[in-house]
Coordinates of N, CA and C in Angstrom, one line a residue:
M19 N 49.1 189.2 145.2 CA 49.5 188.3 144.2 C 50.1 187.0 144.7
F20 N 50.8 187.0 145.8 CA 51.4 185.8 146.4 C 50.4 184.9 147.1
D21 N 49.3 185.5 147.5 CA 48.3 184.7 148.3 C 47.9 183.4 147.6
T22 N 47.5 183.5 146.4 CA 47.1 182.3 145.6 C 48.3 181.3 145.4
K23 N 49.5 181.9 145.0 CA 50.7 181.1 144.8 C 51.1 180.5 146.1
K24 N 51.1 181.3 147.2 CA 51.5 180.9 148.5 C 50.7 179.7 149.0
K25 N 49.4 179.8 148.8 CA 48.5 178.7 149.3 C 48.8 177.5 148.5
R26 N 48.9 177.6 147.2 CA 49.1 176.5 146.3 C 50.4 175.8 146.6
F27 N 51.5 176.5 146.8 CA 52.8 175.9 147.1 C 52.9 175.4 148.5
A28 N 52.2 176.0 149.5 CA 52.2 175.5 150.8 C 51.4 174.2 150.9
I29 N 50.3 174.1 150.1 CA 49.6 172.9 150.0 C 50.4 171.8 149.4
A30 N 51.1 172.1 148.3 CA 52.0 171.2 147.6 C 53.1 170.7 148.6
G31 N 53.7 171.6 149.3 CA 54.7 171.2 150.3 C 54.1 170.3 151.4
A32 N 52.9 170.7 151.9 CA 52.3 169.8 152.9 C 52.0 168.4 152.4
V33 N 51.6 168.4 151.1 CA 51.3 167.1 150.5 C 52.6 166.3 150.4
A34 N 53.7 166.9 149.9 CA 55.0 166.3 149.8 C 55.4 165.8 151.2
A35 N 55.3 166.6 152.2 CA 55.7 166.2 153.6 C 54.8 165.0 154.0
A36 N 53.5 165.0 153.7 CA 52.7 163.9 154.1 C 53.1 162.6 153.4
A37 N 53.4 162.7 152.2 CA 53.8 161.6 151.4 C 55.1 161.0 152.0
I38 N 56.1 161.9 152.3 CA 57.3 161.4 152.9 C 57.0 160.8 154.3
T39 N 56.2 161.4 155.1 CA 55.8 160.9 156.4 C 55.2 159.5 156.2
A40 N 54.3 159.4 155.3 CA 53.6 158.1 155.1 C 54.6 157.0 154.7
A41 N 55.7 157.4 154.0 CA 56.7 156.4 153.5 C 57.6 156.0 154.7
V42 N 57.8 156.9 155.7 CA 58.7 156.5 156.8 C 58.0 156.1 158.1
V43 N 56.7 156.3 158.2 CA 56.0 155.8 159.4 C 55.5 154.4 159.2
P44 N 55.9 153.5 160.1 CA 55.5 152.1 159.9 C 54.0 151.9 159.8
M45 N 53.6 150.9 159.1 CA 52.1 150.5 158.9 C 51.6 150.3 160.3
G46 N 50.4 150.7 160.6 CA 49.7 150.5 161.8 C 50.0 151.6 162.9
M47 N 51.0 152.4 162.6 CA 51.4 153.4 163.6 C 50.5 154.7 163.3
A48 N 49.8 155.2 164.3 CA 49.0 156.4 164.1 C 49.8 157.6 164.2
V49 N 49.5 158.6 163.3 CA 50.1 159.9 163.4 C 49.0 160.9 163.5
A50 N 48.9 161.6 164.6 CA 47.8 162.5 164.9 C 48.1 163.9 164.6
G51 N 48.3 164.3 163.3 CA 48.5 165.7 163.0 C 49.9 166.1 162.9
H52 N 50.2 167.3 162.3 CA 51.5 167.8 162.1 C 52.0 168.5 163.4
T53 N 53.2 168.1 163.9 CA 53.7 168.6 165.1 C 54.9 169.6 165.0
N54 N 55.5 169.6 163.8 CA 56.6 170.5 163.6 C 56.1 171.9 163.3
V55 N 56.9 172.9 163.7 CA 56.5 174.3 163.4 C 56.8 174.6 161.9
V56 N 56.1 175.5 161.4 CA 56.3 176.0 160.0 C 56.9 177.4 160.1
L57 N 58.1 177.5 159.5 CA 58.8 178.8 159.5 C 58.5 179.5 158.2
E58 N 58.5 180.8 158.2 CA 58.3 181.6 157.0 C 59.3 182.8 156.9
A59 N 59.5 183.2 155.7 CA 60.3 184.4 155.5 C 59.7 185.2 154.4
D60 N 59.5 186.5 154.6 CA 59.2 187.4 153.5 C 60.4 187.9 152.9
L61 N 60.6 187.7 151.6 CA 61.9 188.0 150.9 C 61.8 189.4 150.2
T62 N 62.7 190.2 150.5 CA 62.8 191.5 149.7 C 64.2 191.9 149.4
G63 N 64.4 192.7 148.4 CA 65.7 193.2 148.1 C 66.2 194.1 149.2
R64 N 65.3 194.8 149.8 CA 65.8 195.8 150.9 C 66.4 195.1 152.1
A65 N 66.0 193.8 152.3 CA 66.6 193.0 153.4 C 68.0 192.5 153.2
E66 N 68.5 192.6 151.9 CA 69.8 192.1 151.6 C 70.8 193.1 152.3
V67 N 71.9 192.5 152.7 CA 72.9 193.3 153.5 C 74.2 193.4 152.6
G68 N 74.6 194.6 152.3 CA 75.8 194.9 151.5 C 76.9 195.5 152.4
T69 N 77.9 196.0 151.7 CA 79.1 196.5 152.4 C 79.0 198.0 152.5
S70 N 78.0 198.6 151.9 CA 77.8 200.1 152.0 C 76.4 200.4 152.4
N71 N 76.1 201.7 152.5 CA 74.7 202.1 152.9 C 73.7 202.0 151.7
R72 N 74.2 201.7 150.5 CA 73.3 201.6 149.4 C 72.6 200.3 149.4
L73 N 71.5 200.2 148.7 CA 70.7 199.0 148.6 C 71.5 197.9 148.0
A74 N 71.6 196.7 148.6 CA 72.4 195.6 148.1 C 71.6 194.7 147.2
G75 N 70.3 194.6 147.4 CA 69.4 193.6 146.7 C 68.6 194.3 145.6
D76 N 67.8 193.5 144.9 CA 66.9 194.0 143.9 C 65.8 194.9 144.5
P77 N 65.7 196.1 144.2 CA 64.7 197.0 144.8 C 63.2 196.6 144.5
N78 N 63.0 195.9 143.4 CA 61.7 195.4 143.1 C 61.4 194.0 143.5
G79 N 62.4 193.3 143.8 CA 62.3 191.8 144.1 C 61.5 191.5 145.4
R80 N 60.8 190.4 145.3 CA 60.1 190.0 146.5 C 59.9 188.5 146.4
G81 N 59.5 187.9 147.5 CA 59.2 186.5 147.5 C 58.8 186.0 148.9
E82 N 58.6 184.7 149.0 CA 58.3 184.1 150.3 C 58.9 182.7 150.4
A83 N 59.2 182.3 151.6 CA 59.8 181.0 151.8 C 59.1 180.4 153.0
Y84 N 58.8 179.1 152.9 CA 58.2 178.3 154.0 C 59.2 177.1 154.2
V85 N 59.6 176.9 155.5 CA 60.5 175.9 155.8 C 59.9 175.1 157.0
F86 N 59.9 173.7 156.9 CA 59.3 172.9 157.9 C 59.9 171.6 158.0
G87 N 59.8 170.9 159.1 CA 60.3 169.6 159.3 C 59.2 168.6 158.9
V88 N 59.6 167.3 159.0 CA 58.7 166.2 158.7 C 58.4 165.4 160.0
D89 N 57.2 165.2 160.3 CA 56.8 164.4 161.5 C 57.5 163.1 161.4
G90 N 58.1 162.6 162.5 CA 58.7 161.3 162.5 C 60.0 161.2 161.8
D91 N 60.5 162.3 161.3 CA 61.9 162.3 160.7 C 62.6 163.6 161.0
P92 N 63.3 163.6 162.1 CA 64.0 164.8 162.6 C 65.1 165.2 161.7
T93 N 65.5 164.5 160.7 CA 66.7 164.9 159.9 C 66.3 165.4 158.5
T94 N 65.0 165.5 158.2 CA 64.5 166.0 156.9 C 63.9 167.4 157.1
L95 N 64.2 168.3 156.2 CA 63.7 169.7 156.1 C 63.1 169.9 154.8
C96 N 61.9 170.4 154.7 CA 61.2 170.7 153.5 C 61.1 172.2 153.3
Y97 N 60.9 172.7 152.1 CA 60.8 174.1 151.9 C 59.9 174.3 150.6
V98 N 59.3 175.5 150.6 CA 58.6 176.0 149.4 C 59.1 177.4 149.3
L99 N 59.5 177.8 148.1 CA 60.1 179.1 147.8 C 59.5 179.7 146.6
T100 N 59.1 181.0 146.6 CA 58.6 181.7 145.5 C 59.2 183.0 145.4
V101 N 59.6 183.5 144.2 CA 60.1 184.8 144.0 C 59.4 185.5 142.8
D102 N 59.5 186.8 142.8 CA 58.9 187.6 141.7 C 59.7 188.8 141.5
K103 N 59.7 189.3 140.3 CA 60.3 190.6 140.0 C 61.8 190.6 140.2
V104 N 62.4 189.4 140.0 CA 63.9 189.3 140.0 C 64.3 188.6 138.7
G105 N 65.6 188.9 138.3 CA 66.1 188.2 137.1 C 66.2 186.7 137.5
T106 N 66.4 185.9 136.5 CA 66.4 184.4 136.7 C 67.3 184.0 137.8
P107 N 66.8 183.4 138.9 CA 67.6 183.0 140.0 C 68.6 181.9 139.6
V108 N 69.8 181.9 140.1 CA 70.8 180.9 139.9 C 71.2 180.1 141.1
A109 N 70.8 180.6 142.3 CA 71.1 179.9 143.5 C 70.1 180.4 144.6
A110 N 69.9 179.5 145.6 CA 69.1 179.9 146.8 C 69.7 179.1 148.0
H111 N 69.7 179.7 149.2 CA 70.3 179.1 150.3 C 69.5 179.5 151.6
I112 N 69.8 178.7 152.6 CA 69.5 179.1 154.0 C 70.9 179.4 154.6
H113 N 71.0 180.6 155.2 CA 72.3 181.0 155.8 C 72.1 181.1 157.3
E114 N 73.2 181.0 158.0 CA 73.1 181.3 159.4 C 73.5 182.7 159.6
G115 N 72.7 183.5 160.3 CA 73.0 184.9 160.5 C 71.8 185.7 161.0
A116 N 72.0 186.6 161.9 CA 70.9 187.4 162.4 C 70.5 188.5 161.4
A117 N 69.4 189.1 161.6 CA 68.9 190.2 160.7 C 70.0 191.2 160.7
G118 N 70.3 191.7 159.5 CA 71.2 192.8 159.3 C 72.7 192.3 159.2
T119 N 72.9 191.0 159.3 CA 74.3 190.5 159.1 C 74.3 189.4 158.1
N120 N 75.5 189.2 157.5 CA 75.6 188.1 156.5 C 76.3 187.0 157.3
G121 N 76.0 185.8 156.8 CA 76.5 184.6 157.4 C 76.7 183.5 156.4
P122 N 77.3 182.4 156.9 CA 77.6 181.3 156.0 C 76.4 180.5 155.5
V123 N 76.5 179.9 154.3 CA 75.5 179.0 153.8 C 75.4 177.7 154.7
V124 N 74.2 177.3 155.1 CA 74.1 176.1 155.9 C 73.3 175.0 155.1
V125 N 72.4 175.5 154.2 CA 71.6 174.6 153.4 C 71.5 175.1 152.0
N126 N 71.8 174.3 151.0 CA 71.6 174.7 149.6 C 70.2 174.3 149.1
L127 N 69.5 175.3 148.6 CA 68.1 175.1 148.1 C 68.2 175.1 146.6
A128 N 67.2 174.6 146.0 CA 67.0 174.7 144.5 C 66.8 176.1 144.1
A129 N 67.4 176.6 143.1 CA 67.2 177.9 142.6 C 65.8 178.0 141.9
P130 N 64.9 178.9 142.3 CA 63.6 179.0 141.7 C 63.6 179.6 140.4
A131 N 64.2 178.9 139.4 CA 64.4 179.5 138.1 C 63.2 180.0 137.4
D132 N 62.0 179.3 137.6 CA 60.8 179.8 137.1 C 59.9 180.6 138.1
G133 N 60.6 180.9 139.2 CA 59.9 181.7 140.3 C 59.5 180.8 141.4
N134 N 59.6 179.5 141.3 CA 59.1 178.6 142.3 C 60.1 177.4 142.5
A135 N 60.2 177.0 143.7 CA 61.0 175.8 144.0 C 60.5 175.2 145.3
A136 N 60.6 173.9 145.4 CA 60.1 173.1 146.6 C 60.9 171.8 146.6
D137 N 61.2 171.4 147.8 CA 61.9 170.1 147.9 C 62.0 169.7 149.4
C138 N 62.3 168.5 149.7 CA 62.7 168.0 151.0 C 64.1 167.5 151.0
L139 N 64.9 167.9 152.0 CA 66.3 167.6 152.0 C 66.6 166.9 153.3
T140 N 67.5 165.9 153.3 CA 67.9 165.2 154.5 C 69.3 165.4 154.8
E141 N 69.5 165.6 156.1 CA 70.9 165.8 156.6 C 71.8 164.7 156.1
G142 N 73.0 165.0 155.7 CA 73.9 164.0 155.1 C 73.8 163.8 153.6
E143 N 72.7 164.4 153.0 CA 72.5 164.3 151.6 C 73.6 165.2 150.9
A144 N 74.3 164.6 150.0 CA 75.4 165.2 149.3 C 75.0 166.6 148.7
G145 N 75.8 167.6 149.1 CA 75.6 168.9 148.5 C 74.4 169.7 149.0
K146 N 73.7 169.2 150.0 CA 72.5 169.9 150.5 C 72.8 170.6 151.8
F147 N 73.1 169.9 152.8 CA 73.5 170.5 154.1 C 75.0 170.8 154.1
V148 N 75.4 172.0 154.5 CA 76.8 172.4 154.5 C 77.3 172.4 155.9
G149 N 78.4 171.8 156.2 CA 78.9 171.8 157.6 C 78.1 170.9 158.5
D150 N 78.0 171.2 159.7 CA 77.3 170.3 160.7 C 76.0 170.8 161.2
Q151 N 75.4 171.7 160.5 CA 74.1 172.3 160.8 C 73.0 171.2 160.8
T152 N 72.1 171.2 161.7 CA 71.0 170.2 161.8 C 69.7 170.8 161.6
V153 N 68.7 170.0 161.1 CA 67.3 170.5 161.0 C 66.8 171.0 162.3
A154 N 67.1 170.2 163.4 CA 66.6 170.6 164.7 C 67.1 172.0 165.1
E155 N 68.4 172.3 164.8 CA 68.9 173.7 165.1 C 68.2 174.8 164.4
I156 N 67.9 174.5 163.1 CA 67.2 175.6 162.3 C 65.8 175.8 162.8
L157 N 65.1 174.7 163.1 CA 63.7 174.8 163.5 C 63.6 175.4 164.9
A158 N 64.6 175.1 165.8 CA 64.5 175.6 167.2 C 64.9 177.1 167.3
D159 N 65.7 177.6 166.4 CA 66.1 179.0 166.5 C 66.1 179.7 165.1
P160 N 64.8 179.8 164.6 CA 64.7 180.4 163.2 C 65.2 181.8 163.0
G161 N 65.2 182.6 164.0 CA 65.7 184.0 163.9 C 67.2 184.1 163.7
S162 N 67.9 183.0 163.8 CA 69.3 183.0 163.6 C 69.6 182.5 162.1
Y163 N 68.6 182.4 161.3 CA 68.8 182.0 159.9 C 68.0 182.8 159.0
Y164 N 68.5 182.9 157.7 CA 67.7 183.6 156.7 C 67.8 182.9 155.4
V165 N 66.9 183.2 154.5 CA 66.8 182.6 153.2 C 67.2 183.7 152.2
N166 N 68.0 183.4 151.2 CA 68.2 184.4 150.1 C 68.3 183.7 148.8
V167 N 68.0 184.5 147.8 CA 68.0 184.0 146.4 C 69.0 184.9 145.6
H168 N 69.8 184.3 144.8 CA 70.8 185.0 144.0 C 70.5 184.9 142.5
N169 N 70.9 186.0 141.8 CA 70.9 186.0 140.3 C 72.1 186.6 139.8
A170 N 72.2 186.7 138.5 CA 73.4 187.3 137.8 C 73.6 188.7 138.2
E171 N 72.5 189.5 138.2 CA 72.6 190.9 138.5 C 73.0 191.2 140.0
Y172 N 72.5 190.3 140.9 CA 72.7 190.5 142.3 C 73.4 189.2 142.8
P173 N 74.6 188.9 142.5 CA 75.3 187.7 142.9 C 75.4 187.5 144.4
G174 N 75.4 188.6 145.2 CA 75.4 188.5 146.6 C 74.0 188.2 147.2
G175 N 73.0 188.4 146.4 CA 71.6 188.1 146.8 C 70.7 189.2 146.3
A176 N 69.6 188.7 145.6 CA 68.6 189.6 145.0 C 67.6 189.9 146.1
V177 N 67.1 188.9 146.8 CA 66.1 189.0 147.9 C 66.5 188.2 149.1
R178 N 66.1 188.6 150.2 CA 66.4 187.9 151.5 C 65.3 188.1 152.5
G179 N 65.2 187.1 153.4 CA 64.2 187.2 154.4 C 64.6 186.4 155.6
Q180 N 64.4 186.9 156.8 CA 64.8 186.2 158.1 C 63.7 185.2 158.4
L181 N 64.1 184.0 158.8 CA 63.1 183.0 159.1 C 62.4 183.3 160.5
A182 N 61.2 183.0 160.6 CA 60.4 183.2 161.8 C 59.3 182.2 161.8
V183 N 58.8 182.0 163.0 CA 57.6 181.1 163.1 C 56.4 181.7 162.4
E184 N 55.8 180.9 161.6 CA 54.7 181.4 160.8 C 53.6 182.1 161.6
R185 N 53.2 183.2 161.1 CA 52.2 184.1 161.9 C 50.8 183.6 161.6

């Protein structure tokens, strides 16, 4: 089910990144293809980490996230986020933390209220990057970060997925 959505939103994200790149690259300067890595995360309720041995996230929930930088702009991070089979999301974040551990929020993402969200965020943008985390740090060490989506039923996180270089 996600394959069609995934492709559509990945294309939309790539188009958004290309538009931003075109806006920041001076006229006459050649850009020969995308050089930033694309990170992905498969989101599931089973990946959420709670304080007990019982399932912390939504057992039916699932989703996918794609995170990538913008060529020529090392301070901008773009993402495409889709979720399914979860109650209406109220928040989404990138957290710092290894698989199996919880960690602090480092980037606030748009809640995918209709199941989809996508945007590009720039370091220093009010309310988006939390603390002193940089785009370069996230892209360089994706395994140290995860994406999760919260809703009213699962305020600690309905679905979660560790970032990794796209397969």
